[in-house]
Coordinates of C-alpha atoms and ligand atoms in Angstrom, one line a residue:
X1 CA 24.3 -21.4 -1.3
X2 CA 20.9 -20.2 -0.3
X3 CA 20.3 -18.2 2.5
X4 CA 18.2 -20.9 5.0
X5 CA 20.7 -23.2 3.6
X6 CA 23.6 -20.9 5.5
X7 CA 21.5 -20.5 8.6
X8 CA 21.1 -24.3 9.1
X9 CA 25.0 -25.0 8.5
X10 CA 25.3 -22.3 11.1
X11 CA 23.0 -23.7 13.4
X12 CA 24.7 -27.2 12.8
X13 CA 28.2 -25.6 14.0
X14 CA 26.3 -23.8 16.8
X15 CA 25.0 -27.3 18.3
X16 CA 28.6 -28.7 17.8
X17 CA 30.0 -25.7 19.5
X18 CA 27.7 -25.4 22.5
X19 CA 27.5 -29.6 23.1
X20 CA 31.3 -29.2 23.3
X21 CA 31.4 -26.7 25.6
X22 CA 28.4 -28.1 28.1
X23 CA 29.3 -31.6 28.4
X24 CA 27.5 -31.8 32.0
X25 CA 24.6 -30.3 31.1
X26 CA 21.7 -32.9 30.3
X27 CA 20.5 -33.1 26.9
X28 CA 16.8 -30.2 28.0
X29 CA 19.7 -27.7 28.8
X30 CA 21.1 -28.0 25.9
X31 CA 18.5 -27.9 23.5
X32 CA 17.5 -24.7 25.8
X33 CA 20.7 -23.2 24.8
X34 CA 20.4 -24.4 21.1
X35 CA 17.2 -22.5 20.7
X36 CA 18.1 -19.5 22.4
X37 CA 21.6 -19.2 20.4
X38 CA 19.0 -19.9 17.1
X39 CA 16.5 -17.1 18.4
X40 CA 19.0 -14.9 18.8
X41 CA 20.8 -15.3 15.7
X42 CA 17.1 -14.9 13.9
X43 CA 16.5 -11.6 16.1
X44 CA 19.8 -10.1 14.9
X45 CA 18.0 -10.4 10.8
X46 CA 17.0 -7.5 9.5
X47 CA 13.9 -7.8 8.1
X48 CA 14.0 -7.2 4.1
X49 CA 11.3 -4.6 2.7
X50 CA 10.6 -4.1 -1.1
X51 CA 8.5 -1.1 -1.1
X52 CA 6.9 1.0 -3.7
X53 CA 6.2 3.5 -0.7
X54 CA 8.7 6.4 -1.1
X55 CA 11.7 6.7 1.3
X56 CA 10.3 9.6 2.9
X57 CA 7.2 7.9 4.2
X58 CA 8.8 4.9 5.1
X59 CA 12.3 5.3 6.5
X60 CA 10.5 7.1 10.2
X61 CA 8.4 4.5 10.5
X62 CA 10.7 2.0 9.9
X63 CA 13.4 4.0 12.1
X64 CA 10.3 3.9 15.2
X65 CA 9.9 -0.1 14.6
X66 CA 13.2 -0.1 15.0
X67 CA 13.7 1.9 18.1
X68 CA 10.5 0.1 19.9
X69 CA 11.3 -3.7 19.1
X70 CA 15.6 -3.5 18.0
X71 CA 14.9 -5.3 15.2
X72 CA 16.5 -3.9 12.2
X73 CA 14.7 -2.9 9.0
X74 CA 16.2 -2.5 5.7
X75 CA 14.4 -1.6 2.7
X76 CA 14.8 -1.5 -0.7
X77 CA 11.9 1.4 -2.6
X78 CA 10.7 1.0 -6.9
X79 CA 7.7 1.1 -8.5
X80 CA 5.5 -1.3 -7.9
X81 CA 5.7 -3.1 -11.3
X82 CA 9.4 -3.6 -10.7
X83 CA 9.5 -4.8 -7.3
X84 CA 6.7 -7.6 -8.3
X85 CA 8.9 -8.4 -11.4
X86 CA 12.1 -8.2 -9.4
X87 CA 10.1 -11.2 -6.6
X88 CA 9.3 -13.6 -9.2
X89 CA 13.0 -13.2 -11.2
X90 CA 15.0 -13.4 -7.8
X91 CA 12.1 -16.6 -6.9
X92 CA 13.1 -18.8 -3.9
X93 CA 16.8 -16.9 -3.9
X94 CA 15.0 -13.4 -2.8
X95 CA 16.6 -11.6 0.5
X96 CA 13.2 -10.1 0.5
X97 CA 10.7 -10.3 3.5
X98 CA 7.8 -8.2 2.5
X99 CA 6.0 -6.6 0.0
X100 CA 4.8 -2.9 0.5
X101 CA 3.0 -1.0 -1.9
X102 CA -0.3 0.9 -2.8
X103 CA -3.5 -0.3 -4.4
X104 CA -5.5 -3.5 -3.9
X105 CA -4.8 -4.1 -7.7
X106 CA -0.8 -4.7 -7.6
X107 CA -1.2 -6.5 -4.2
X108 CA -3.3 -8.4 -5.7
X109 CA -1.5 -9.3 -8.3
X110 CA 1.3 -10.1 -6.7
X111 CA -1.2 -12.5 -4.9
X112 CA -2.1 -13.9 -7.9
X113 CA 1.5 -14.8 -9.1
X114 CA 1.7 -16.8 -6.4
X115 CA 4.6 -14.5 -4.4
X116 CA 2.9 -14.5 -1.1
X117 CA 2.7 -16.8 2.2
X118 CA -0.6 -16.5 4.2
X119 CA -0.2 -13.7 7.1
X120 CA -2.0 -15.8 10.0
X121 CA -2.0 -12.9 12.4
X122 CA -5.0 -12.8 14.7
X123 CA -3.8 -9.1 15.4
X124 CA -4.2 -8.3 11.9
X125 CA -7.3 -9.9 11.6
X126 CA -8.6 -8.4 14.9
X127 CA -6.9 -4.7 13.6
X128 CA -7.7 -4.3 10.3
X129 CA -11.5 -5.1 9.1
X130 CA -11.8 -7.6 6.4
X131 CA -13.2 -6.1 3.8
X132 CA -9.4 -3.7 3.9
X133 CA -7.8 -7.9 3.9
X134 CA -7.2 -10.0 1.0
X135 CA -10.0 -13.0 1.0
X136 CA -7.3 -15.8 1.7
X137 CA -5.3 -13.9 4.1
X138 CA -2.6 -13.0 1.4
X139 CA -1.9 -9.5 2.1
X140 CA -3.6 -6.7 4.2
X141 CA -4.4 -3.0 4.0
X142 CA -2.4 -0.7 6.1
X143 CA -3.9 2.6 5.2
X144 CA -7.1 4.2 2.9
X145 CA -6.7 6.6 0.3
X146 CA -9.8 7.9 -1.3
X147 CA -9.9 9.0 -5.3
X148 CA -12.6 11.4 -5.4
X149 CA -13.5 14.9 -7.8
X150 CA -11.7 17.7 -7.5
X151 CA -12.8 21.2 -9.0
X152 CA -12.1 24.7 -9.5
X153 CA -13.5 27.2 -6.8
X154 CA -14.1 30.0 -9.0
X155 CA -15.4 28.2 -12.2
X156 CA -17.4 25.5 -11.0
X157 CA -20.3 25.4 -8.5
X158 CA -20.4 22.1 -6.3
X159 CA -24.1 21.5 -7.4
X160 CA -23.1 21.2 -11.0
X161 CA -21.3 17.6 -9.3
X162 CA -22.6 14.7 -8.6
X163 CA -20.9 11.4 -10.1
X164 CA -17.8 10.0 -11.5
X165 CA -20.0 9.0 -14.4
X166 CA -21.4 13.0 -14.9
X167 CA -17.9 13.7 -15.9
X168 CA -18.5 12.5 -19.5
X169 CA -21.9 15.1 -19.9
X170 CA -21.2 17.7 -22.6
X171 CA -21.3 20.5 -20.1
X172 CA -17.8 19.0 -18.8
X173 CA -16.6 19.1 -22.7
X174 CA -13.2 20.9 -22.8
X175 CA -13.1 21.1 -19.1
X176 CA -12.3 17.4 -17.7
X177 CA -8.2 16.9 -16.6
X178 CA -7.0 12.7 -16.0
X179 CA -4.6 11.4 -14.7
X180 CA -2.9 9.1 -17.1
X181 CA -4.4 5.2 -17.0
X182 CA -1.0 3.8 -17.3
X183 CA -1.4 4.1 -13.6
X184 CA -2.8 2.0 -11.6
X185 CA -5.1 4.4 -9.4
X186 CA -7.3 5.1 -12.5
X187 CA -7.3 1.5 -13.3
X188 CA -8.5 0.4 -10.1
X189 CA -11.4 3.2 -10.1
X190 CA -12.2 1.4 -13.5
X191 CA -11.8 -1.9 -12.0
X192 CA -14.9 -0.8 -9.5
X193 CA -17.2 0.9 -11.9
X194 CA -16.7 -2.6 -14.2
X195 CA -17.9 -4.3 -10.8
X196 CA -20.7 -2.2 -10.5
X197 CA -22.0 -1.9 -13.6
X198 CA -20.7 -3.7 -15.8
X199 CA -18.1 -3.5 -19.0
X200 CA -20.5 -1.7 -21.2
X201 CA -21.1 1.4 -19.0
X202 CA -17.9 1.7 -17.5
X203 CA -16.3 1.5 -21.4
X204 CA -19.0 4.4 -22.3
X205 CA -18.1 6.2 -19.1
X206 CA -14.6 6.1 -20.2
X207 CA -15.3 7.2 -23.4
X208 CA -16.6 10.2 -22.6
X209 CA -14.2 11.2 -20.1
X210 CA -11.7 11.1 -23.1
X211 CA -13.9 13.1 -25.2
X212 CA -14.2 15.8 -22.7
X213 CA -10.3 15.7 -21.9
X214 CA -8.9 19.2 -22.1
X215 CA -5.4 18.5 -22.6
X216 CA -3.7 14.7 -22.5
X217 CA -3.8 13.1 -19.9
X218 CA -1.4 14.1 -17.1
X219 CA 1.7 11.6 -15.2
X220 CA 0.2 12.3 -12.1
X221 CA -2.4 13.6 -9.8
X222 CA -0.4 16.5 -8.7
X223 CA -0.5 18.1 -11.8
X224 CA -4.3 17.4 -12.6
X225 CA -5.0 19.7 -9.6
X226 CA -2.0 22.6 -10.6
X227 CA -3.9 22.6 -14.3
X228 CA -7.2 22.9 -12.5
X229 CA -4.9 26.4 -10.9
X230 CA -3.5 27.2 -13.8
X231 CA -7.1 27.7 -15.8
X232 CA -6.5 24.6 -18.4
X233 CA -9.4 22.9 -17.0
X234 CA -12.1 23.0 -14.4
X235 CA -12.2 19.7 -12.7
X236 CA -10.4 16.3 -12.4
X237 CA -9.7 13.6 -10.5
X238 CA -7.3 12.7 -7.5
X239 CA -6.1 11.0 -4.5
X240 CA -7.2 13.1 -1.4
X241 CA -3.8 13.2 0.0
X242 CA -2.4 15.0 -2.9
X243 CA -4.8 17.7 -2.1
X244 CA -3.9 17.9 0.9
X245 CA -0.5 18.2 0.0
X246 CA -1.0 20.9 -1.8
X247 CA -3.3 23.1 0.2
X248 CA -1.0 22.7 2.9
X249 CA 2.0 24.4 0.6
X250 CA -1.0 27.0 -0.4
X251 CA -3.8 27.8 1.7
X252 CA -5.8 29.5 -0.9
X253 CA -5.7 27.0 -3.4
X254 CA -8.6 27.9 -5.7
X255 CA -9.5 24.4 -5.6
X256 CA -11.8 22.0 -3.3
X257 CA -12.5 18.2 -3.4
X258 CA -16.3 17.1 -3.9
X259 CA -17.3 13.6 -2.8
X260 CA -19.4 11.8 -5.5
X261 CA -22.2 9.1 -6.3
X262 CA -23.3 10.0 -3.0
X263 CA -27.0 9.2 -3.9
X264 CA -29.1 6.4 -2.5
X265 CA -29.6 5.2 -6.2
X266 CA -26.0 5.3 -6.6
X267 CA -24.3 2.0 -4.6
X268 CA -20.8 2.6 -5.0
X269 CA -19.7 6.2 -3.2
X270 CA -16.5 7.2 -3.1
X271 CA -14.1 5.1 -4.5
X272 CA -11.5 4.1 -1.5
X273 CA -8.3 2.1 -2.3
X274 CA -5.6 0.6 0.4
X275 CA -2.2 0.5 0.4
X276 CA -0.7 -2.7 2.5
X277 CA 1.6 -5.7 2.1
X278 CA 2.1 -9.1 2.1
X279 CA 4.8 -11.6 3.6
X280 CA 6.8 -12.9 0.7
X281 CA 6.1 -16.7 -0.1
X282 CA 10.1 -17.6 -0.2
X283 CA 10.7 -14.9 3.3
X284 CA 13.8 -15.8 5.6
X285 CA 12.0 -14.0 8.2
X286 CA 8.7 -14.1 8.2
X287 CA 8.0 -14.5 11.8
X288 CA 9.7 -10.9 12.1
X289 CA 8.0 -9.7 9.0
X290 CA 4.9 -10.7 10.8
X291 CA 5.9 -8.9 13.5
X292 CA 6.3 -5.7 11.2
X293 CA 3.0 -5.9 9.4
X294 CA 1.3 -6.0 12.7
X295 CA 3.1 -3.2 14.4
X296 CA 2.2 -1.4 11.2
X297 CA -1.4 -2.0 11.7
X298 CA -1.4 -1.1 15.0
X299 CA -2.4 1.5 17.6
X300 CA 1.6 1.7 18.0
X301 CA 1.7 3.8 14.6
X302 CA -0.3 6.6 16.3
X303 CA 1.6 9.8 15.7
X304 CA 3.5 8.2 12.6
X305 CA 3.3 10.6 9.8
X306 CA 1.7 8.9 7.2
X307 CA 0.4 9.7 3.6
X308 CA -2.9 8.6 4.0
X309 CA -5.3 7.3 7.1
X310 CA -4.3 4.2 8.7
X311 CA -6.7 1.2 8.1
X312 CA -7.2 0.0 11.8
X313 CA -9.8 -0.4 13.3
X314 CA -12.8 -2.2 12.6
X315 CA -14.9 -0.6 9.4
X316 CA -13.6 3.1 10.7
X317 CA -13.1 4.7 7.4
X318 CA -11.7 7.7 7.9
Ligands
FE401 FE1 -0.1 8.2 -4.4

């Protein structure tokens, strides 16, 4: 039996239950009682998180929702890939309430499989800016994360940078470290330069990227940047945060980021991603997974540790 179907045979035996016990009350009181036994009862529901967000980032925040509203949060953390396969398998039977995961691209494919209700939160819409929100109101971006160039200190100069696109130049031959395209952070810097300018130039772009490859492409951005240290290659590119990460373990990292296509000829600037979430079309819960998404976007977060900036506030990309 599905789960709603429970909940309404146990609302059914609450209304036989409490009309039994309040035969004097007139029929408002009742229905006042009804909905409050209901309310509770849909309070007491944790709410149900599939999240490709790793437990360590999650599991405080989710601990501070919980110690701010008492509503319970239980979570369930894969890759992204997974988590959208396991929605659409599990279908209308999911326990799941929300979504959670990085990049624009899997939310929006998850979007585009049809696995999401709209989020109708005039919080989120006055919180997060819409250009960080899916066009039909699908999902929405919780926090920025910015893929930009990173270089060695002692064998590059910052002047010899200036766009993604310079990467493939023949004075980058033998010196260029990727991460691998399997993943989706590359293919959603792709996704942008197609946008731009087209599938011709972002294939040639590519192309020379691969040509100038030092050594194969690495699993993650992580070990671009310690094979940047190690001398393999000279530059690469990363997520910011991972930087950060790593400089905070090692203050003299020989290494320092470089923001490109900063020209006024060049339109696109640094490519900046979201991660976010969407309410799950088939949620139990969604008025408390509503709840969730908003606290998440909120000025209640401050102090949260998070991976990377949060994405309130209008336009403020920081
Ligand atoms: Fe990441």
């Amino acid at each position: 039996m599905k789960t709603d179907q429970l909940k309404a045979s146990y609302r059914y035996l609450l209304l036989i239950i409490l009309a039994g016990l309040s035969a004097a009350c007139s029929e408002k009181q009742e229905v006042e009682k009804i909905n409050q036994a209901t309310n509770i009862d849909h309070l007491s529901d944790p709410i149900i998180v599939y999240s490709s967000r790793k437990q360590h980032l999650i599991e405080p925040v989710f601990v501070e929702f919980t110690q701010q509203t008492g509503i319970k949060v239980e979570y369930t953390t894969d890759k992204a890939g997974a988590l959208i396969q396991r929605i659409k398998t599990e279908g209308q039977n999911t326990p799941a309430d929300l979504l959670i995961t990085v990049d624009a691209g899997n939310l929006g494919y998850a979007a585009s499989e049809g696995l999401f209700q709209t989020i109708n939160s005039s919080v989120i819409n006055d919180t997060v800016a819409p250009h960080l929100r899916d066009e039909q109101d699908l999902w929405t971006g919780l926090s920025l994360r910015a893929r930009t160039i990173v270089y060695s200190t002692e064998r590059v100069k910052p002047e010899d940078l200036s766009t993604y696109q310079a990467l493939g130049e023949s004075q980058w031959q033998g010196r260029l470290c990727l991460r691998t395209s399997k993943k989706v952070y590359n293919q959603s810097l792709v996704a942008m330069f197609i946008a731009e300018q087209g599938e011709v130039k972002a294939e040639q772009t590519v192309a020379a990227w691969i040509a100038n490859l030092a050594i194969d492409p690495t699993s993650n951005d992580t070990k671009v940047m310690q094979a940047i240290e190690a001398g393999q290659c000279d530059v690469g590119i990363v997520n910011t945060y991972y930087f950060g990460r790593l400089e905070a373990k090692n203050p003299d990292l020989p290494l320092a980021l470089f923001w490109p296509n900063q020209s006024v000829t060049e339109k696109s600037g640094v490519h900046v991603n979201v991660s976010g979430a969407g309410i799950l079309k088939y949620s139990n819960n969604p008025d408390q997974a509503r709840r969730l998404l908003e606290w998440l976007a909120s000025e209640q977060r401050e102090g949260v540790e998070e991976a990377a900036a949060p994405c309130r506030g209008r336009g403020r990309g920081r």
